[in-house]
Short mmCIF file of C-alpha atoms in Angstrom, two decimals:
data_model
loop_
_atom_site.label_atom_id
_atom_site.label_comp_id
_atom_site.label_asym_id
_atom_site.label_seq_id
_atom_site.Cartn_x
_atom_site.Cartn_y
_atom_site.Cartn_z
CA MET A 8 -114.93 -202.42 -105.61
CA SER A 9 -115.68 -199.74 -103.06
CA TYR A 10 -116.13 -195.98 -103.06
CA ARG A 11 -113.90 -195.84 -99.97
CA GLU A 12 -110.88 -196.04 -102.26
CA VAL A 13 -111.65 -192.63 -103.77
CA VAL A 14 -112.01 -190.81 -100.45
CA SER A 15 -108.87 -188.70 -100.04
CA LYS A 16 -107.77 -185.12 -99.55
CA ALA A 17 -106.54 -184.99 -103.14
CA VAL A 18 -109.93 -186.02 -104.55
CA GLY A 19 -111.65 -183.58 -102.20
CA ALA A 20 -109.45 -180.73 -103.42
CA TRP A 21 -110.13 -181.78 -107.01
CA ALA A 22 -113.88 -181.65 -106.33
CA VAL A 23 -113.62 -178.07 -105.06
CA VAL A 24 -111.67 -177.01 -108.15
CA ALA A 25 -114.10 -178.86 -110.45
CA VAL A 26 -117.13 -177.12 -108.95
CA GLY A 27 -115.48 -173.74 -109.43
CA ALA A 28 -114.61 -174.54 -113.04
CA ARG A 29 -117.89 -176.22 -114.03
CA LEU A 30 -120.54 -174.19 -112.27
CA PRO A 31 -119.92 -171.23 -114.63
CA VAL A 32 -120.30 -173.57 -117.60
CA ALA A 33 -123.65 -174.80 -116.29
CA MET A 34 -124.80 -171.26 -115.52
CA ALA A 35 -123.69 -169.59 -118.73
CA PRO A 36 -126.49 -170.21 -121.29
CA LEU A 37 -129.35 -169.28 -118.96
CA ALA A 38 -127.32 -166.44 -117.42
CA LEU A 39 -126.80 -164.91 -120.87
CA VAL A 40 -130.53 -165.05 -121.58
CA PHE A 41 -131.40 -163.32 -118.29
CA PHE A 42 -128.59 -160.81 -118.82
CA VAL A 43 -130.12 -159.24 -121.94
CA ARG A 44 -133.80 -160.22 -121.72
CA GLU A 45 -134.93 -156.67 -120.79
CA ARG A 46 -133.36 -155.16 -123.93
CA PRO A 47 -135.41 -154.89 -127.15
CA GLY A 48 -135.38 -158.33 -128.72
CA GLY A 49 -133.66 -159.56 -125.58
CA TYR A 50 -134.72 -163.17 -125.71
CA THR A 51 -133.54 -163.52 -129.30
CA LEU A 52 -130.22 -161.87 -128.44
CA GLY A 53 -129.88 -164.05 -125.33
CA ALA A 54 -130.44 -167.23 -127.33
CA ALA A 55 -127.89 -166.07 -129.90
CA LEU A 56 -125.30 -165.33 -127.19
CA ALA A 57 -125.91 -168.72 -125.61
CA ALA A 58 -125.43 -170.38 -129.01
CA VAL A 59 -122.18 -168.44 -129.57
CA TYR A 60 -120.99 -169.55 -126.14
CA VAL A 61 -121.62 -173.22 -127.02
CA VAL A 62 -119.87 -172.78 -130.37
CA GLY A 63 -116.89 -171.41 -128.46
CA GLU A 64 -116.83 -174.56 -126.33
CA ILE A 65 -117.06 -176.81 -129.38
CA VAL A 66 -114.22 -174.97 -131.14
CA GLY A 67 -111.99 -174.45 -128.12
CA ALA A 68 -112.12 -177.94 -126.62
CA PRO A 69 -110.30 -179.84 -129.39
CA LEU A 70 -107.98 -177.00 -130.39
CA LEU A 71 -106.72 -176.38 -126.85
CA GLY A 72 -107.10 -179.93 -125.53
CA MET A 73 -104.81 -181.43 -128.16
CA ARG A 74 -102.10 -178.93 -127.24
CA MET A 75 -102.07 -179.74 -123.55
CA ARG A 76 -98.90 -181.37 -122.25
CA SER A 77 -99.77 -183.89 -119.57
CA GLU A 78 -96.75 -183.25 -117.35
CA ARG A 79 -97.39 -179.48 -117.40
CA ALA A 80 -101.17 -179.38 -117.44
CA ARG A 81 -101.51 -176.82 -114.61
CA PRO A 82 -100.28 -173.71 -116.51
CA HIS A 83 -102.43 -174.65 -119.50
CA LEU A 84 -105.54 -175.09 -117.34
CA ALA A 85 -104.82 -171.94 -115.31
CA ALA A 86 -104.41 -169.78 -118.42
CA GLY A 87 -107.66 -170.98 -119.95
CA LEU A 88 -109.63 -170.54 -116.74
CA CYS A 89 -108.18 -167.05 -116.15
CA VAL A 90 -109.15 -165.88 -119.63
CA GLY A 91 -112.59 -167.44 -119.24
CA ALA A 92 -113.10 -165.73 -115.88
CA ALA A 93 -112.10 -162.39 -117.37
CA ALA A 94 -114.57 -162.88 -120.23
CA PHE A 95 -117.42 -163.65 -117.82
CA VAL A 96 -116.63 -160.56 -115.74
CA GLY A 97 -116.34 -158.48 -118.91
CA LEU A 98 -119.82 -159.59 -119.97
CA GLY A 99 -121.25 -158.73 -116.56
CA LEU A 100 -119.74 -155.25 -116.67
CA LEU A 101 -121.26 -154.43 -120.08
CA PRO A 102 -125.03 -154.69 -119.64
CA GLY A 103 -125.59 -152.21 -122.47
CA GLY A 104 -122.74 -153.43 -124.65
CA HIS A 105 -122.97 -153.79 -128.41
CA PRO A 106 -124.20 -157.26 -129.41
CA LEU A 107 -121.03 -157.90 -131.39
CA VAL A 108 -118.84 -157.14 -128.37
CA LEU A 109 -121.01 -159.35 -126.18
CA GLY A 110 -120.80 -162.11 -128.78
CA VAL A 111 -116.99 -161.98 -128.83
CA LEU A 112 -116.85 -162.14 -125.04
CA ALA A 113 -119.36 -165.03 -124.97
CA PHE A 114 -117.26 -166.93 -127.51
CA VAL A 115 -114.08 -166.39 -125.48
CA ALA A 116 -115.87 -167.38 -122.25
CA GLY A 117 -116.79 -170.67 -123.87
CA ALA A 118 -113.60 -171.35 -125.79
CA ALA A 119 -110.79 -170.36 -123.40
CA PRO A 120 -111.57 -172.81 -120.56
CA ALA A 121 -112.98 -175.54 -122.84
CA ALA A 122 -109.98 -177.84 -122.30
CA ALA A 123 -110.45 -177.73 -118.52
CA PRO A 124 -113.11 -180.47 -118.25
CA GLY A 125 -110.95 -182.95 -120.15
CA GLY A 126 -107.76 -181.98 -118.36
CA LEU A 127 -109.38 -182.14 -114.93
CA ARG A 128 -110.93 -185.55 -115.69
CA ALA A 129 -107.59 -186.93 -116.84
CA LEU A 130 -105.96 -185.55 -113.69
CA LEU A 131 -108.68 -187.05 -111.51
CA THR A 132 -108.04 -190.57 -112.76
CA THR A 133 -104.39 -190.30 -111.68
CA LEU A 134 -105.36 -189.51 -108.08
CA VAL A 135 -106.71 -193.03 -107.44
CA PRO A 136 -105.52 -196.59 -108.14
CA ASP A 137 -106.41 -198.00 -111.56
CA ARG A 138 -108.91 -200.37 -109.98
CA ALA A 139 -110.90 -197.39 -108.63
CA VAL A 140 -111.16 -195.42 -111.88
CA THR A 141 -114.79 -196.43 -112.44
CA GLN A 142 -115.74 -195.28 -108.95
CA VAL A 143 -113.96 -191.94 -109.21
CA LEU A 144 -115.56 -191.24 -112.60
CA SER A 145 -118.91 -192.12 -111.04
CA VAL A 146 -118.21 -189.58 -108.30
CA GLU A 147 -117.37 -187.02 -110.98
CA SER A 148 -120.67 -187.74 -112.73
CA MET A 149 -122.63 -187.33 -109.50
CA LEU A 150 -120.87 -184.04 -108.80
CA THR A 151 -121.55 -182.80 -112.32
CA ASN A 152 -125.24 -183.67 -112.09
CA ALA A 153 -125.49 -181.84 -108.78
CA VAL A 154 -123.91 -178.74 -110.32
CA TRP A 155 -126.22 -178.82 -113.33
CA ALA A 156 -129.26 -179.38 -111.14
CA ALA A 157 -128.46 -176.39 -108.91
CA SER A 158 -127.41 -173.90 -111.57
CA PRO A 159 -130.84 -172.96 -113.07
CA ALA A 160 -132.30 -172.01 -109.69
CA LEU A 161 -129.11 -170.13 -108.78
CA VAL A 162 -129.14 -168.15 -112.03
CA ALA A 163 -132.85 -167.32 -111.89
CA GLY A 164 -132.72 -166.32 -108.23
CA LEU A 165 -129.72 -164.00 -108.65
CA ALA A 166 -130.85 -162.47 -111.95
CA LEU A 167 -134.36 -161.73 -110.72
CA GLY A 168 -133.60 -161.05 -107.08
CA VAL A 169 -130.34 -159.08 -107.33
CA ALA A 170 -129.40 -157.93 -110.84
CA PRO A 171 -129.27 -159.47 -114.33
CA ALA A 172 -125.47 -159.24 -114.41
CA THR A 173 -124.96 -160.98 -111.05
CA PRO A 174 -124.87 -164.58 -112.37
CA LEU A 175 -122.19 -163.71 -114.93
CA LEU A 176 -120.07 -161.88 -112.36
CA LEU A 177 -120.45 -164.77 -109.93
CA ALA A 178 -119.49 -167.21 -112.69
CA GLY A 179 -116.32 -165.22 -113.31
CA GLY A 180 -115.55 -165.25 -109.60
CA PHE A 181 -116.03 -169.01 -109.33
CA MET A 182 -113.84 -169.67 -112.36
CA GLY A 183 -111.12 -167.36 -111.06
CA ALA A 184 -111.20 -169.06 -107.65
CA SER A 185 -110.76 -172.47 -109.32
CA VAL A 186 -107.40 -171.27 -110.66
CA VAL A 187 -106.15 -170.78 -107.10
CA GLY A 188 -107.31 -174.28 -106.24
CA LEU A 189 -105.22 -175.80 -109.03
CA TRP A 190 -102.15 -175.35 -106.82
CA LEU A 191 -103.67 -177.83 -104.36
CA LEU A 192 -103.41 -180.48 -107.08
CA PRO A 193 -100.48 -182.13 -108.84
CA PRO A 194 -99.05 -180.06 -111.73
CA GLY A 195 -99.98 -182.79 -114.18
CA TRP A 196 -99.60 -186.50 -114.70
CA THR A 197 -96.76 -188.66 -115.93
CA SER A 198 -96.95 -189.99 -119.46
CA ASP A 199 -94.51 -190.92 -122.17
CA PRO A 200 -94.86 -188.77 -125.30
CA ASP A 201 -93.47 -191.72 -127.24
CA ASP A 202 -96.38 -193.96 -126.24
CA ARG A 203 -98.14 -192.90 -129.45
CA GLY A 204 -95.41 -194.56 -131.50
CA GLY A 205 -94.84 -191.36 -133.46
CA GLU A 206 -98.45 -191.21 -134.59
CA PRO A 207 -99.82 -187.65 -134.89
CA MET A 208 -102.39 -186.71 -132.28
CA ALA A 209 -105.01 -185.82 -134.87
CA ARG A 210 -104.72 -189.21 -136.58
CA LEU A 211 -104.90 -191.00 -133.25
CA MET A 212 -108.08 -189.10 -132.36
CA ALA A 213 -109.59 -189.91 -135.75
CA ARG A 214 -109.01 -193.65 -135.30
CA VAL A 215 -111.41 -193.85 -132.37
CA TRP A 216 -114.20 -191.78 -133.93
CA PRO A 217 -116.97 -194.27 -132.98
CA VAL A 218 -116.53 -193.33 -129.32
CA TYR A 219 -117.08 -189.67 -130.15
CA VAL A 220 -120.19 -190.42 -132.21
CA LEU A 221 -121.52 -192.40 -129.26
CA GLY A 222 -120.75 -189.42 -127.04
CA ALA A 223 -122.70 -187.11 -129.34
CA ALA A 224 -125.64 -189.53 -129.21
CA GLY A 225 -125.46 -189.67 -125.42
CA LEU A 226 -126.47 -186.07 -124.77
CA ALA A 227 -128.92 -185.61 -127.63
CA PRO A 228 -131.85 -187.06 -125.62
CA LEU A 229 -131.10 -184.57 -122.84
CA ALA A 230 -131.44 -181.73 -125.34
CA LEU A 231 -134.84 -183.10 -126.33
CA ALA A 232 -135.98 -183.32 -122.73
CA GLU A 233 -134.81 -179.84 -121.77
CA LEU A 234 -135.91 -177.93 -124.86
CA VAL A 235 -139.11 -179.72 -125.92
CA LEU A 236 -140.54 -180.61 -122.50
CA PRO A 237 -142.10 -177.17 -121.78
CA ALA A 238 -143.91 -177.19 -125.12
CA LEU A 239 -144.96 -180.82 -124.60
CA LEU A 240 -146.47 -180.06 -121.20
CA GLU A 241 -148.31 -177.01 -122.50
CA HIS A 242 -149.63 -179.03 -125.45
CA ARG A 243 -151.05 -181.58 -123.01
CA GLY A 244 -152.62 -178.95 -120.78
CA VAL A 245 -150.13 -179.46 -117.95
CA GLY A 246 -148.64 -176.44 -116.18
CA VAL A 247 -145.29 -175.43 -117.66
CA GLY A 248 -144.11 -174.92 -114.08
CA TRP A 249 -143.73 -178.69 -113.82
CA THR A 250 -140.75 -178.52 -116.18
CA GLY A 251 -138.32 -177.69 -113.37
CA PRO A 252 -139.33 -180.54 -111.02
CA LEU A 253 -139.43 -183.04 -113.88
CA LEU A 254 -135.96 -182.10 -115.08
CA ALA A 255 -134.73 -182.17 -111.49
CA GLY A 256 -136.01 -185.75 -111.35
CA LEU A 257 -133.95 -186.53 -114.44
CA SER A 258 -130.85 -185.09 -112.73
CA VAL A 259 -131.53 -187.06 -109.55
CA GLY A 260 -131.93 -190.20 -111.64
CA ALA A 261 -128.62 -189.49 -113.37
CA ALA A 262 -126.85 -189.07 -110.02
CA ALA A 263 -128.35 -192.35 -108.79
CA GLY A 264 -127.36 -194.09 -112.02
CA ALA A 265 -123.78 -192.90 -111.71
CA TYR A 266 -123.61 -194.22 -108.15
CA VAL A 267 -125.05 -197.62 -109.06
CA TYR A 268 -122.77 -197.99 -112.08
CA GLY A 269 -119.71 -197.59 -109.88
CA LEU A 270 -120.78 -200.21 -107.35
CA ARG A 271 -119.69 -203.23 -109.39
CA SER A 272 -118.41 -204.54 -112.70
CA TRP A 273 -121.11 -204.97 -115.31
CA PRO A 274 -121.28 -207.65 -117.99
CA GLY A 275 -120.34 -206.88 -121.54
CA ARG A 276 -117.70 -204.81 -123.26
CA LEU A 277 -117.77 -201.10 -122.55
CA PRO A 278 -119.00 -200.07 -126.03
CA THR A 279 -121.74 -202.70 -125.83
CA GLN A 280 -122.81 -201.37 -122.44
CA GLY A 281 -122.99 -197.86 -123.85
CA LEU A 282 -125.07 -198.93 -126.84
CA VAL A 283 -127.52 -200.96 -124.78
CA LEU A 284 -127.96 -198.18 -122.21
CA LEU A 285 -128.51 -195.59 -124.93
CA CYS A 286 -131.16 -197.77 -126.56
CA GLY A 287 -132.90 -197.97 -123.19
CA LEU A 288 -132.63 -194.19 -122.85
CA LEU A 289 -134.26 -193.69 -126.25
CA THR A 290 -137.09 -195.98 -125.16
CA CYS A 291 -137.67 -193.69 -122.17
CA VAL A 292 -137.75 -190.63 -124.44
CA ILE A 293 -140.26 -192.35 -126.72
CA VAL A 294 -142.47 -193.03 -123.69
CA VAL A 295 -142.23 -189.35 -122.73
CA ALA A 296 -143.27 -188.35 -126.26
CA LEU A 297 -146.19 -190.77 -126.63
CA VAL A 298 -147.74 -191.47 -123.21
CA PRO A 299 -149.97 -188.53 -122.07
CA ASN A 300 -149.67 -189.24 -118.37
CA THR A 301 -147.61 -186.94 -116.17
CA VAL A 302 -146.74 -189.64 -113.63
CA VAL A 303 -145.49 -191.97 -116.37
CA LEU A 304 -143.59 -189.05 -117.88
CA ALA A 305 -141.86 -188.33 -114.55
CA VAL A 306 -140.89 -191.98 -114.08
CA ALA A 307 -139.63 -192.22 -117.68
CA LEU A 308 -137.45 -189.13 -117.24
CA ALA A 309 -135.99 -190.41 -113.97
CA CYS A 310 -135.27 -193.82 -115.52
CA GLY A 311 -133.77 -192.07 -118.53
CA GLY A 312 -131.42 -190.20 -116.21
CA VAL A 313 -130.27 -193.47 -114.65
CA LEU A 314 -129.55 -195.00 -118.07
CA GLN A 315 -127.89 -191.89 -119.41
CA ALA A 316 -125.43 -191.75 -116.52
CA GLY A 317 -124.35 -195.33 -117.14
CA ALA A 318 -124.01 -194.71 -120.89
CA LEU A 319 -121.84 -191.63 -120.37
CA LEU A 320 -119.61 -193.42 -117.87
CA ALA A 321 -119.18 -196.38 -120.23
CA ARG A 322 -118.26 -193.91 -122.96
CA ASN A 323 -115.59 -192.21 -120.81
CA LEU A 324 -114.13 -195.53 -119.74
CA SER A 325 -114.07 -196.71 -123.37
CA LEU A 326 -112.12 -193.63 -124.36
CA ARG A 327 -109.60 -194.20 -121.58
CA GLU A 328 -109.10 -197.79 -122.73
CA VAL A 329 -108.34 -196.96 -126.37
CA LEU A 330 -106.00 -193.99 -125.94
CA PRO A 331 -102.44 -193.92 -124.60
CA PRO A 332 -101.88 -191.87 -121.43
CA SER A 333 -100.38 -188.92 -123.28
CA ALA A 334 -103.55 -188.55 -125.38
CA VAL A 335 -106.22 -189.06 -122.72
CA ALA A 336 -106.76 -185.37 -121.89
CA ALA A 337 -107.00 -184.50 -125.59
CA GLY A 338 -109.46 -187.33 -126.06
CA TYR A 339 -111.66 -186.09 -123.24
CA SER A 340 -111.56 -182.56 -124.67
CA LEU A 341 -112.58 -183.80 -128.11
CA MET A 342 -115.36 -185.79 -126.45
CA TYR A 343 -116.50 -182.59 -124.76
CA ALA A 344 -116.81 -180.98 -128.19
CA ALA A 345 -118.62 -184.01 -129.64
CA VAL A 346 -121.11 -184.03 -126.78
CA GLY A 347 -121.78 -180.32 -127.27
CA ALA A 348 -122.29 -180.86 -130.98
CA GLY A 349 -124.78 -183.67 -130.32
CA TYR A 350 -126.70 -181.51 -127.90
CA ALA A 351 -126.76 -178.59 -130.33
CA ALA A 352 -127.81 -180.73 -133.30
CA ALA A 353 -130.70 -182.40 -131.48
CA GLY A 354 -131.83 -179.12 -129.92
CA SER A 355 -131.68 -177.26 -133.23
CA LEU A 356 -133.64 -179.98 -135.04
CA ALA A 357 -136.30 -180.03 -132.35
CA GLY A 358 -136.49 -176.23 -132.33
CA VAL A 359 -137.07 -176.07 -136.07
CA LEU A 360 -139.65 -178.86 -136.03
CA LEU A 361 -141.63 -177.30 -133.19
CA GLY A 362 -142.77 -174.70 -135.70
CA VAL A 363 -144.22 -177.27 -138.09
CA THR A 364 -145.29 -180.24 -135.98
CA THR A 365 -146.41 -181.19 -132.49
CA PRO A 366 -143.95 -181.38 -129.57
CA SER A 367 -144.31 -185.17 -129.62
CA GLY A 368 -143.40 -185.22 -133.31
CA ALA A 369 -140.37 -182.99 -132.73
CA MET A 370 -139.22 -185.22 -129.89
CA LEU A 371 -139.61 -188.37 -131.99
CA ALA A 372 -137.63 -186.76 -134.83
CA GLY A 373 -134.84 -186.10 -132.34
CA VAL A 374 -135.04 -189.73 -131.27
CA GLY A 375 -134.62 -190.71 -134.91
CA LEU A 376 -131.49 -188.55 -135.22
CA THR A 377 -130.06 -190.11 -132.07
CA ALA A 378 -130.85 -193.61 -133.35
CA VAL A 379 -128.93 -192.86 -136.55
CA LEU A 380 -125.91 -191.76 -134.49
CA ILE A 381 -126.11 -194.95 -132.42
CA VAL A 382 -126.20 -197.13 -135.55
CA VAL A 383 -123.24 -195.25 -137.07
CA ALA A 384 -121.27 -195.69 -133.83
CA ALA A 385 -122.11 -199.40 -133.63
CA VAL A 386 -121.06 -200.04 -137.24
CA GLY A 387 -117.88 -198.03 -136.80
CA GLU A 388 -116.96 -199.88 -133.63
CA ARG A 389 -117.45 -203.26 -135.28
CA ARG A 390 -115.22 -202.28 -138.19
CA LEU A 391 -112.59 -200.91 -135.84
CA THR A 392 -112.68 -204.12 -133.83
CA ALA A 393 -112.29 -206.22 -136.96
CA ARG A 394 -109.42 -204.08 -138.25
CA VAL A 395 -107.27 -204.01 -135.15
CA ARG A 396 -105.72 -207.08 -133.55
CA TYR A 397 -103.60 -206.85 -130.44
CA SER A 398 -101.05 -209.40 -129.43
CA ALA A 399 -103.07 -209.88 -126.25
CA GLY A 400 -106.12 -210.69 -128.34
CA SER A 401 -108.27 -207.84 -127.03
CA SER A 402 -110.52 -205.50 -128.97
CA PRO A 403 -109.46 -201.87 -129.24
CA LEU A 404 -112.62 -200.85 -127.49
CA ALA A 405 -112.76 -203.75 -125.08
CA GLY A 406 -113.17 -202.80 -121.51
CA SER A 407 -113.16 -204.61 -118.25
CA GLY A 408 -116.89 -204.86 -117.99
CA GLY A 409 -117.28 -201.45 -116.28
CA GLY A 410 -114.36 -201.83 -113.97
CA ALA A 411 -111.78 -200.39 -116.36
CA SER A 412 -109.05 -202.16 -114.44
CA SER A 413 -105.74 -201.60 -116.20
CA ALA A 414 -102.23 -202.63 -115.45
CA ARG A 415 -99.03 -201.33 -116.90
CA GLY A 416 -97.84 -204.35 -118.75
CA GLU A 417 -94.93 -205.13 -120.98
CA GLY A 418 -96.94 -204.05 -123.97
CA GLY A 419 -95.86 -206.19 -126.88
CA ALA A 420 -95.68 -205.75 -130.58
CA ARG A 421 -98.19 -203.40 -132.13
CA PRO A 422 -99.76 -204.71 -135.33
CA GLU A 423 -99.61 -202.55 -138.40
CA GLY A 424 -102.21 -199.79 -138.26
CA ALA A 425 -103.28 -200.46 -134.68
CA PRO A 426 -103.72 -197.60 -132.22
CA VAL A 427 -101.08 -197.38 -129.54
CA ARG A 428 -102.24 -198.42 -126.09
CA GLY A 429 -99.29 -197.16 -124.09
CA GLY A 430 -98.59 -200.52 -122.47
CA ARG A 431 -102.10 -200.98 -121.09
CA ASP A 432 -103.36 -204.52 -120.84
CA THR A 433 -107.04 -204.59 -120.06
CA GLU A 434 -108.39 -207.24 -117.78
CA GLY A 435 -111.78 -208.76 -118.02
CA GLY A 436 -113.72 -210.49 -120.65
CA LEU A 437 -116.76 -210.16 -122.77
#
């Protein structure tokens, strides 16, 4: 497998659109905090607005994603991005607005474009041959990590150096520009609505719940690192200013991990890969919590980024393997909501515990929550595997080792109660 197969004008155009659509998402929480921080109780209001924004994402992603028609995805994506852009601009134009009005706009800014990440990812995988899906998703992961790494410095620089509203206005401009770029891409992707065998979308999504639980577990450690790390450094007598470089190291590690994951096929089924990588990630977080050495902490965070990237890619590939083409975008959108919920749950738990225990204790409690999610996902996947038998003899969550090579086959009879695969026959083994 080679990354050369994903180099094309279509993928380049997709990358430009994706940056425009995702940079505002990465900027939003911190931008909202800076936007109102100079008002009385500004930091509290900013945190509340950021939380409302995330709730909007969690609510909007499944509701809008499951209504997207694959062959006409462009109008759906354009409408959501336009409304989101307008909400960002509206926030930026109301620096003294009533908190309730700002909350409504923050919710809309999060909810309206929440189906875009899933729809854009589904569209991306149709721009390359099936054999290059792992590589193109690795490229997406590297791009996403670059966006998330750059956004904090961009927000802080603009808010402090220009005006508090500038990041929100810029976010609206980026999101609006991404709508124009959609017309450089195909209007959607071909899929057969009948590939679900008449099964309702909601029931189909519910059948593969272990993948979503694994997705929620995948981002929980990142919440611990981002939200507890400043308090942990201060508790150890290390300058809080090191938080930025250390988290940048995590992002660089994640980008490197995404690149390495796409270089070859890896042994094991995709769910197994995800579970093993997440266990390694939790080990890194435990080292961060317990070892009072800044160099070790930096190395553990960077290694955690590498493992997290692989776990998230295995999760996305697993989802693509178990859903028929007409449900892939909805599945990615629901995953987006699950990931946000995992981040919010771990962050909220750590935030509450910071008031009653040490930062190390709060971080370890978050590790415990993540471990519970991993166990639940593992048990659910085993039961799902035992329940479903395909005529080809493959597990419903079996992948191609990391290659995710798929071919449109003749399909075959679908056993009673088995999820529809849309004629996909996975290659590969254990």
